CSV table of C-alpha atoms in Angstrom, one decimal:
chain,number,residue,atom,x,y,z
A,923,MET,CA,10.7,20.8,-24.4
A,924,THR,CA,9.8,18.9,-27.3
A,925,THR,CA,7.6,16.1,-26.4
A,926,THR,CA,5.8,13.2,-28.0
A,927,SER,CA,2.3,12.8,-27.2
A,928,ASP,CA,1.3,9.4,-28.7
A,929,ALA,CA,1.8,5.7,-27.4
A,930,ARG,CA,5.1,6.5,-28.9
A,931,SER,CA,6.2,8.6,-26.5
A,932,PRO,CA,9.2,6.7,-24.2
A,933,ARG,CA,7.5,8.5,-21.1
A,934,TYR,CA,4.2,7.6,-22.2
A,935,ARG,CA,5.5,3.4,-22.5
A,936,ALA,CA,7.4,4.7,-18.7
A,937,VAL,CA,4.7,4.9,-17.6
A,938,LEU,CA,2.4,1.9,-19.3
A,939,GLN,CA,6.1,-0.8,-18.2
A,940,LEU,CA,5.4,1.0,-14.2
A,941,LEU,CA,1.3,-0.1,-14.3
A,942,GLN,CA,2.3,-3.4,-16.0
A,943,THR,CA,4.7,-3.8,-12.8
A,944,ALA,CA,3.0,-2.9,-10.5
A,945,ASP,CA,-0.6,-5.2,-12.0
A,946,THR,CA,2.7,-8.0,-12.1
A,947,LEU,CA,4.3,-7.3,-8.8
A,948,TRP,CA,0.6,-7.5,-7.0
A,949,ASN,CA,-0.4,-10.2,-8.1
A,950,ALA,CA,2.8,-12.4,-7.9
A,951,SER,CA,1.6,-10.8,-3.3
A,952,ARG,CA,-1.2,-12.2,-4.2
A,953,VAL,CA,0.6,-15.6,-5.1
A,954,PHE,CA,3.1,-15.5,-1.9
A,955,PHE,CA,0.6,-14.5,0.6
A,956,GLU,CA,-1.4,-17.4,-0.7
A,957,THR,CA,0.6,-19.5,2.1
A,958,TRP,CA,-1.1,-18.1,4.8
A,959,ASP,CA,-4.3,-16.9,3.8
A,960,LEU,CA,-4.3,-13.2,3.8
A,961,SER,CA,-4.4,-10.7,1.1
A,962,PRO,CA,-1.3,-7.9,0.0
A,963,SER,CA,-3.9,-5.4,1.5
A,964,GLN,CA,-4.6,-8.3,4.7
A,965,PHE,CA,-0.9,-8.1,4.8
A,966,ASN,CA,-0.4,-4.3,4.5
A,967,ILE,CA,-2.9,-3.3,7.2
A,968,LEU,CA,-0.3,-6.2,9.1
A,969,ASN,CA,3.0,-3.8,8.3
A,970,LEU,CA,1.9,-0.8,9.3
A,971,LEU,CA,0.3,-1.9,12.6
A,972,HIS,CA,3.6,-4.1,12.9
A,973,LEU,CA,4.8,-0.9,12.3
A,974,HIS,CA,2.7,1.1,14.6
A,975,PRO,CA,2.7,-0.6,18.0
A,976,ASP,CA,0.1,1.8,19.5
A,977,GLY,CA,-2.8,0.8,16.5
A,978,LEU,CA,-3.2,3.3,13.5
A,979,SER,CA,-7.4,5.3,13.4
A,980,GLN,CA,-8.8,3.5,10.3
A,981,SER,CA,-8.3,6.8,8.7
A,982,GLU,CA,-4.6,6.5,9.0
A,983,LEU,CA,-5.1,3.8,7.8
A,984,SER,CA,-6.3,4.1,4.8
A,985,ARG,CA,-4.9,7.1,4.5
A,986,PHE,CA,-1.2,5.2,4.3
A,987,LEU,CA,-2.8,2.4,2.2
A,988,ILE,CA,-4.6,4.9,-0.4
A,989,MET,CA,-7.0,3.0,0.2
A,990,HIS,CA,-11.4,4.3,0.9
A,991,ARG,CA,-13.1,4.0,4.7
A,992,SER,CA,-15.0,2.0,3.8
A,993,ASN,CA,-12.8,-1.1,1.9
A,994,LEU,CA,-10.4,-1.0,4.4
A,995,THR,CA,-13.5,-2.3,7.2
A,996,GLY,CA,-14.3,-5.0,5.2
A,997,LEU,CA,-10.1,-6.5,5.0
A,998,VAL,CA,-10.1,-4.8,9.2
A,999,ASP,CA,-13.7,-7.2,10.0
A,1000,ARG,CA,-12.6,-9.6,8.0
A,1001,LEU,CA,-8.7,-9.5,10.1
A,1002,GLU,CA,-10.2,-9.3,13.4
A,1003,GLN,CA,-12.5,-12.1,12.5
A,1004,ARG,CA,-9.0,-14.5,12.1
A,1005,SER,CA,-8.6,-12.6,15.8
A,1006,LEU,CA,-5.5,-10.6,14.3
A,1007,VAL,CA,-6.6,-7.0,14.8
A,1008,GLU,CA,-8.8,-5.8,17.0
A,1009,ARG,CA,-11.2,-2.5,17.5
A,1010,GLN,CA,-9.6,-0.8,20.0
A,1011,GLU,CA,-11.9,2.1,21.4
A,1012,VAL,CA,-10.1,5.8,22.2
A,1013,ALA,CA,-10.4,7.2,25.4
A,1014,GLY,CA,-13.4,10.5,25.5
A,1015,ASP,CA,-14.5,9.9,21.8
A,1016,ARG,CA,-16.4,6.3,21.7
A,1017,ARG,CA,-16.1,6.9,18.2
A,1018,ALA,CA,-13.7,6.4,17.2
A,1019,TYR,CA,-11.3,3.4,17.1
A,1020,ARG,CA,-7.5,2.4,17.7
A,1021,VAL,CA,-6.2,-0.5,15.5
A,1022,VAL,CA,-4.2,-3.0,16.8
A,1023,LEU,CA,-2.0,-6.5,16.1
A,1024,THR,CA,-3.3,-8.9,18.0
A,1025,LYS,CA,-0.4,-11.3,19.1
A,1026,ALA,CA,-1.6,-13.8,16.6
A,1027,GLY,CA,-1.0,-10.3,14.1
A,1028,ASP,CA,2.3,-9.7,15.1
A,1029,LYS,CA,3.8,-13.7,16.2
A,1030,LEU,CA,1.5,-13.7,12.4
A,1031,VAL,CA,3.0,-10.4,10.5
A,1032,ARG,CA,7.5,-11.7,12.5
A,1033,GLU,CA,6.7,-15.2,10.4
A,1034,ILE,CA,6.5,-14.0,7.2
A,1035,LEU,CA,8.5,-10.8,7.1
A,1036,PRO,CA,12.0,-12.3,7.0
A,1037,GLY,CA,10.2,-14.0,3.7
A,1038,TYR,CA,9.1,-10.9,2.0
A,1039,TYR,CA,11.7,-9.2,2.4
A,1040,ALA,CA,14.5,-12.2,1.2
A,1041,GLY,CA,11.2,-11.9,-2.2
A,1042,ALA,CA,12.2,-8.0,-2.3
A,1043,GLU,CA,16.0,-8.7,-2.5
A,1044,ARG,CA,16.0,-10.8,-5.2
A,1045,LEU,CA,13.6,-8.7,-7.2
A,1046,LEU,CA,16.7,-6.1,-7.4
A,1047,ALA,CA,18.9,-8.7,-7.2
A,1048,ASP,CA,20.0,-7.9,-10.2
A,1049,MET,CA,21.0,-4.3,-9.5
A,1050,SER,CA,23.3,-2.8,-7.8
A,1051,GLU,CA,21.7,-0.7,-3.8
A,1052,ARG,CA,22.9,2.5,-5.3
A,1053,ARG,CA,20.8,2.4,-8.9
A,1054,ALA,CA,18.1,0.7,-6.4
A,1055,GLY,CA,18.1,4.0,-3.8
A,1056,GLU,CA,17.7,5.8,-7.2
A,1057,LEU,CA,14.9,3.8,-8.8
A,1058,ALA,CA,13.1,4.6,-5.4
A,1059,LYS,CA,13.1,8.3,-5.3
A,1060,ASP,CA,12.6,8.8,-9.1
A,1061,PHE,CA,9.2,6.3,-8.5
A,1062,ALA,CA,8.7,8.5,-5.3
A,1063,ARG,CA,9.1,11.4,-7.4
A,1064,ILE,CA,6.6,9.6,-10.1
A,1065,ALA,CA,4.3,9.6,-7.4
A,1066,GLU,CA,4.3,13.0,-6.4
A,1067,ASN,CA,3.8,14.1,-9.7
A,1068,ALA,CA,0.4,11.8,-10.3
A,1069,LEU,CA,-0.9,13.6,-7.3
A,1070,ARG,CA,0.2,16.6,-8.6
A,1071,THR,CA,-1.5,16.0,-11.4
A,1072,ALA,CA,-4.7,14.6,-10.3
A,1073,ALA,CA,-5.3,18.1,-7.7
A,1074,ALA,CA,-5.4,19.7,-11.0
A,1075,LEU,CA,-7.9,17.0,-13.3
A,1076,GLU,CA,-9.7,17.2,-10.1
A,1077,THR,CA,-9.9,21.5,-9.4
A,1078,ALA,CA,-10.4,21.5,-13.3
A,1079,ARG,CA,-13.4,19.2,-13.1
A,1080,LYS,CA,-14.9,21.0,-9.2
A,1081,LEU,CA,-15.0,24.4,-11.5
A,1082,THR,CA,-16.3,23.1,-15.2
A,1083,HIS,CA,-19.0,21.9,-11.9
A,1084,ALA,CA,-20.1,24.5,-11.1
């Protein structure tokens, strides 16, 4: 397979468009969540906890959100200050906490979700459900390729610096 290795490459242009689209979606979601004085990252935490009623550890949250734990700590602190989440001690491990939604947090997520889902539908309204499903699979494949590429780069970096 021959590929063009410059800015004219359709694959490069597709990656660039994907990054621009992700940035645009992130900025639009910031506007959407302003109504509730939330950032998209804060909502993502609330939504994950809504999907996991028994709570998640901060390590689990950071893995789900692909976020460094130190960044997550500040987000959880702010949500806790607003009484939307709480940290609960894990029996048998004084250093571990599970983060759970409070009643106020659950109520807020339930208030937000209908508009959030409707917004997602509007974004892809001119696309068939079949094509939207294919697109989701395409994005998942791109994410897998990105993870493999990053792992290979990390391995090469370690070998170079060993």
